[in-house]
Amino acid sequence: MKPIKKGALAVNRRVFWVPPDAVRGGVRAGVVEGWDNLPSLEDAVGEMADDPVLLSPHHRVDPLLSLYCQSGTFRRYEEETRRNYVTDITLLLTFLWKRGRGWLETTPSDLEDYEHWRRRTEGNPNRVGGSKWGREPAAFASLFRWAIREEVAFTDSPSVPVGPDL
């Protein structure tokens, strides 16, 4: 987490990428002391080289997001698409987190508010235009379609939009 000013912290999600097999047990063993068996732990849960690992602001891994990132749906995307989708999804998850909501609680209203924040809110220094925004709903739709297909239980919103009007 990044300090904003004395006593305050920015609450953001973080993404780490499983490194190529050639360095999985080498460089990281020295960086992550006591985790010499990290590659075997990753193998045991299905993590492969170039898979993203998303951490919550509390430094916890969401196992459902990990399953999405290990899914055939996600792994079939080109490398750049995977990176872009993870960035887009992470921004949405951070937005939801700051509202006290998890991604399984996402409502259509949350997505409308997120779009407004991303594209129009004066206080957002990183607003995006139409073409950039056009990709972001595709990333969200991929995640939510996968979750529906896998019968992941949405707690407050059984009908999360997954179409072009996302």
PDB file of N, CA, C and O in Angstrom, residues 49-83:
ATOM      1  N   ALA A  49       3.265 -20.459 -15.215  1.00  0.00           N
ATOM      2  CA  ALA A  49       4.021 -19.272 -15.610  1.00  0.00           C
ATOM      3  C   ALA A  49       3.094 -18.325 -16.354  1.00  0.00           C
ATOM      4  O   ALA A  49       2.252 -18.756 -17.147  1.00  0.00           O
ATOM      5  N   ASP A  50       3.236 -17.030 -16.079  1.00  0.00           N
ATOM      6  CA  ASP A  50       2.463 -15.955 -16.702  1.00  0.00           C
ATOM      7  C   ASP A  50       1.026 -15.849 -16.215  1.00  0.00           C
ATOM      8  O   ASP A  50       0.242 -15.089 -16.768  1.00  0.00           O
ATOM      9  N   ASP A  51       0.650 -16.599 -15.179  1.00  0.00           N
ATOM     10  CA  ASP A  51      -0.672 -16.415 -14.566  1.00  0.00           C
ATOM     11  C   ASP A  51      -0.598 -15.231 -13.605  1.00  0.00           C
ATOM     12  O   ASP A  51       0.380 -15.075 -12.883  1.00  0.00           O
ATOM     13  N   PRO A  52      -1.651 -14.410 -13.575  1.00  0.00           N
ATOM     14  CA  PRO A  52      -1.681 -13.338 -12.590  1.00  0.00           C
ATOM     15  C   PRO A  52      -2.181 -13.850 -11.244  1.00  0.00           C
ATOM     16  O   PRO A  52      -2.972 -14.788 -11.177  1.00  0.00           O
ATOM     17  N   VAL A  53      -1.702 -13.253 -10.178  1.00  0.00           N
ATOM     18  CA  VAL A  53      -2.179 -13.535  -8.830  1.00  0.00           C
ATOM     19  C   VAL A  53      -2.642 -12.193  -8.274  1.00  0.00           C
ATOM     20  O   VAL A  53      -1.834 -11.273  -8.123  1.00  0.00           O
ATOM     21  N   LEU A  54      -3.941 -12.067  -8.009  1.00  0.00           N
ATOM     22  CA  LEU A  54      -4.512 -10.820  -7.522  1.00  0.00           C
ATOM     23  C   LEU A  54      -4.634 -10.864  -6.008  1.00  0.00           C
ATOM     24  O   LEU A  54      -5.191 -11.819  -5.463  1.00  0.00           O
ATOM     25  N   LEU A  55      -4.090  -9.838  -5.362  1.00  0.00           N
ATOM     26  CA  LEU A  55      -4.172  -9.735  -3.909  1.00  0.00           C
ATOM     27  C   LEU A  55      -5.118  -8.608  -3.522  1.00  0.00           C
ATOM     28  O   LEU A  55      -5.078  -7.527  -4.108  1.00  0.00           O
ATOM     29  N   SER A  56      -5.917  -8.870  -2.496  1.00  0.00           N
ATOM     30  CA  SER A  56      -6.801  -7.834  -1.954  1.00  0.00           C
ATOM     31  C   SER A  56      -5.952  -6.818  -1.197  1.00  0.00           C
ATOM     32  O   SER A  56      -4.766  -7.070  -0.922  1.00  0.00           O
ATOM     33  N   PRO A  57      -6.539  -5.681  -0.822  1.00  0.00           N
ATOM     34  CA  PRO A  57      -5.792  -4.725  -0.008  1.00  0.00           C
ATOM     35  C   PRO A  57      -5.326  -5.319   1.326  1.00  0.00           C
ATOM     36  O   PRO A  57      -4.414  -4.795   1.943  1.00  0.00           O
ATOM     37  N   HIS A  58      -5.934  -6.434   1.744  1.00  0.00           N
ATOM     38  CA  HIS A  58      -5.505  -7.122   2.964  1.00  0.00           C
ATOM     39  C   HIS A  58      -4.482  -8.214   2.655  1.00  0.00           C
ATOM     40  O   HIS A  58      -4.215  -9.068   3.495  1.00  0.00           O
ATOM     41  N   HIS A  59      -3.960  -8.212   1.418  1.00  0.00           N
ATOM     42  CA  HIS A  59      -2.919  -9.151   0.982  1.00  0.00           C
ATOM     43  C   HIS A  59      -3.413 -10.595   0.975  1.00  0.00           C
ATOM     44  O   HIS A  59      -2.641 -11.507   1.267  1.00  0.00           O
ATOM     45  N   ARG A  60      -4.660 -10.809   0.629  1.00  0.00           N
ATOM     46  CA  ARG A  60      -5.220 -12.158   0.526  1.00  0.00           C
ATOM     47  C   ARG A  60      -5.549 -12.450  -0.926  1.00  0.00           C
ATOM     48  O   ARG A  60      -5.960 -11.567  -1.676  1.00  0.00           O
ATOM     49  N   VAL A  61      -5.393 -13.705  -1.292  1.00  0.00           N
ATOM     50  CA  VAL A  61      -5.725 -14.150  -2.635  1.00  0.00           C
ATOM     51  C   VAL A  61      -7.180 -14.600  -2.638  1.00  0.00           C
ATOM     52  O   VAL A  61      -7.609 -15.343  -1.764  1.00  0.00           O
ATOM     53  N   ASP A  62      -7.943 -14.129  -3.630  1.00  0.00           N
ATOM     54  CA  ASP A  62      -9.322 -14.584  -3.811  1.00  0.00           C
ATOM     55  C   ASP A  62      -9.247 -15.853  -4.657  1.00  0.00           C
ATOM     56  O   ASP A  62      -8.868 -15.801  -5.823  1.00  0.00           O
ATOM     57  N   PRO A  63      -9.610 -17.012  -4.077  1.00  0.00           N
ATOM     58  CA  PRO A  63      -9.481 -18.259  -4.839  1.00  0.00           C
ATOM     59  C   PRO A  63     -10.347 -18.298  -6.091  1.00  0.00           C
ATOM     60  O   PRO A  63      -9.963 -18.915  -7.079  1.00  0.00           O
ATOM     61  N   LEU A  64     -11.489 -17.629  -6.087  1.00  0.00           N
ATOM     62  CA  LEU A  64     -12.342 -17.618  -7.283  1.00  0.00           C
ATOM     63  C   LEU A  64     -11.705 -16.798  -8.404  1.00  0.00           C
ATOM     64  O   LEU A  64     -11.756 -17.198  -9.567  1.00  0.00           O
ATOM     65  N   LEU A  65     -11.101 -15.675  -8.067  1.00  0.00           N
ATOM     66  CA  LEU A  65     -10.397 -14.899  -9.092  1.00  0.00           C
ATOM     67  C   LEU A  65      -9.217 -15.691  -9.636  1.00  0.00           C
ATOM     68  O   LEU A  65      -8.921 -15.633 -10.836  1.00  0.00           O
ATOM     69  N   SER A  66      -8.556 -16.448  -8.767  1.00  0.00           N
ATOM     70  CA  SER A  66      -7.450 -17.299  -9.230  1.00  0.00           C
ATOM     71  C   SER A  66      -7.960 -18.351 -10.205  1.00  0.00           C
ATOM     72  O   SER A  66      -7.324 -18.618 -11.232  1.00  0.00           O
ATOM     73  N   LEU A  67      -9.103 -18.941  -9.903  1.00  0.00           N
ATOM     74  CA  LEU A  67      -9.674 -19.940 -10.814  1.00  0.00           C
ATOM     75  C   LEU A  67     -10.035 -19.319 -12.160  1.00  0.00           C
ATOM     76  O   LEU A  67      -9.836 -19.929 -13.204  1.00  0.00           O
ATOM     77  N   TYR A  68     -10.564 -18.106 -12.131  1.00  0.00           N
ATOM     78  CA  TYR A  68     -10.852 -17.419 -13.398  1.00  0.00           C
ATOM     79  C   TYR A  68      -9.567 -17.237 -14.201  1.00  0.00           C
ATOM     80  O   TYR A  68      -9.526 -17.520 -15.397  1.00  0.00           O
ATOM     81  N   CYS A  69      -8.498 -16.785 -13.530  1.00  0.00           N
ATOM     82  CA  CYS A  69      -7.231 -16.547 -14.224  1.00  0.00           C
ATOM     83  C   CYS A  69      -6.562 -17.840 -14.691  1.00  0.00           C
ATOM     84  O   CYS A  69      -5.679 -17.809 -15.539  1.00  0.00           O
ATOM     85  N   GLN A  70      -6.990 -18.971 -14.141  1.00  0.00           N
ATOM     86  CA  GLN A  70      -6.480 -20.278 -14.569  1.00  0.00           C
ATOM     87  C   GLN A  70      -7.407 -20.939 -15.580  1.00  0.00           C
ATOM     88  O   GLN A  70      -7.096 -22.009 -16.108  1.00  0.00           O
ATOM     89  N   SER A  71      -8.532 -20.315 -15.861  1.00  0.00           N
ATOM     90  CA  SER A  71      -9.535 -20.930 -16.736  1.00  0.00           C
ATOM     91  C   SER A  71      -9.090 -20.906 -18.199  1.00  0.00           C
ATOM     92  O   SER A  71      -8.282 -20.074 -18.613  1.00  0.00           O
ATOM     93  N   GLY A  72      -9.644 -21.814 -18.955  1.00  0.00           N
ATOM     94  CA  GLY A  72      -9.393 -21.831 -20.394  1.00  0.00           C
ATOM     95  C   GLY A  72      -9.842 -20.530 -21.037  1.00  0.00           C
ATOM     96  O   GLY A  72      -9.202 -20.023 -21.957  1.00  0.00           O
ATOM     97  N   THR A  73     -10.945 -19.982 -20.542  1.00  0.00           N
ATOM     98  CA  THR A  73     -11.446 -18.703 -21.055  1.00  0.00           C
ATOM     99  C   THR A  73     -10.347 -17.651 -20.982  1.00  0.00           C
ATOM    100  O   THR A  73     -10.032 -16.999 -21.973  1.00  0.00           O
ATOM    101  N   PHE A  74      -9.755 -17.485 -19.816  1.00  0.00           N
ATOM    102  CA  PHE A  74      -8.744 -16.448 -19.624  1.00  0.00           C
ATOM    103  C   PHE A  74      -7.431 -16.810 -20.305  1.00  0.00           C
ATOM    104  O   PHE A  74      -6.812 -15.968 -20.951  1.00  0.00           O
ATOM    105  N   ARG A  75      -7.007 -18.044 -20.181  1.00  0.00           N
ATOM    106  CA  ARG A  75      -5.699 -18.434 -20.740  1.00  0.00           C
ATOM    107  C   ARG A  75      -5.687 -18.425 -22.262  1.00  0.00           C
ATOM    108  O   ARG A  75      -4.614 -18.368 -22.863  1.00  0.00           O
ATOM    109  N   ARG A  76      -6.842 -18.469 -22.912  1.00  0.00           N
ATOM    110  CA  ARG A  76      -6.882 -18.408 -24.374  1.00  0.00           C
ATOM    111  C   ARG A  76      -6.652 -17.000 -24.913  1.00  0.00           C
ATOM    112  O   ARG A  76      -6.346 -16.828 -26.088  1.00  0.00           O
ATOM    113  N   TYR A  77      -6.794 -15.991 -24.081  1.00  0.00           N
ATOM    114  CA  TYR A  77      -6.559 -14.622 -24.548  1.00  0.00           C
ATOM    115  C   TYR A  77      -5.073 -14.424 -24.850  1.00  0.00           C
ATOM    116  O   TYR A  77      -4.210 -15.058 -24.258  1.00  0.00           O
ATOM    117  N   GLU A  78      -4.807 -13.521 -25.766  1.00  0.00           N
ATOM    118  CA  GLU A  78      -3.426 -13.151 -26.060  1.00  0.00           C
ATOM    119  C   GLU A  78      -2.798 -12.529 -24.808  1.00  0.00           C
ATOM    120  O   GLU A  78      -3.496 -11.991 -23.954  1.00  0.00           O
ATOM    121  N   GLU A  79      -1.484 -12.576 -24.721  1.00  0.00           N
ATOM    122  CA  GLU A  79      -0.781 -12.067 -23.533  1.00  0.00           C
ATOM    123  C   GLU A  79      -1.179 -10.630 -23.211  1.00  0.00           C
ATOM    124  O   GLU A  79      -1.465 -10.287 -22.054  1.00  0.00           O
ATOM    125  N   GLU A  80      -1.200  -9.770 -24.216  1.00  0.00           N
ATOM    126  CA  GLU A  80      -1.535  -8.363 -23.978  1.00  0.00           C
ATOM    127  C   GLU A  80      -2.982  -8.208 -23.505  1.00  0.00           C
ATOM    128  O   GLU A  80      -3.267  -7.396 -22.625  1.00  0.00           O
ATOM    129  N   THR A  81      -3.884  -9.001 -24.041  1.00  0.00           N
ATOM    130  CA  THR A  81      -5.281  -8.955 -23.606  1.00  0.00           C
ATOM    131  C   THR A  81      -5.385  -9.388 -22.150  1.00  0.00           C
ATOM    132  O   THR A  81      -6.090  -8.759 -21.354  1.00  0.00           O
ATOM    133  N   ARG A  82      -4.674 -10.463 -21.780  1.00  0.00           N
ATOM    134  CA  ARG A  82      -4.696 -10.903 -20.378  1.00  0.00           C
ATOM    135  C   ARG A  82      -4.203  -9.789 -19.452  1.00  0.00           C
ATOM    136  O   ARG A  82      -4.815  -9.512 -18.419  1.00  0.00           O
ATOM    137  N   ARG A  83      -3.112  -9.148 -19.819  1.00  0.00           N
ATOM    138  CA  ARG A  83      -2.576  -8.066 -18.984  1.00  0.00           C
ATOM    139  C   ARG A  83      -3.572  -6.897 -18.888  1.00  0.00           C
ATOM    140  O   ARG A  83      -3.794  -6.357 -17.810  1.00  0.00           O
TER     141      ARG A  83
END
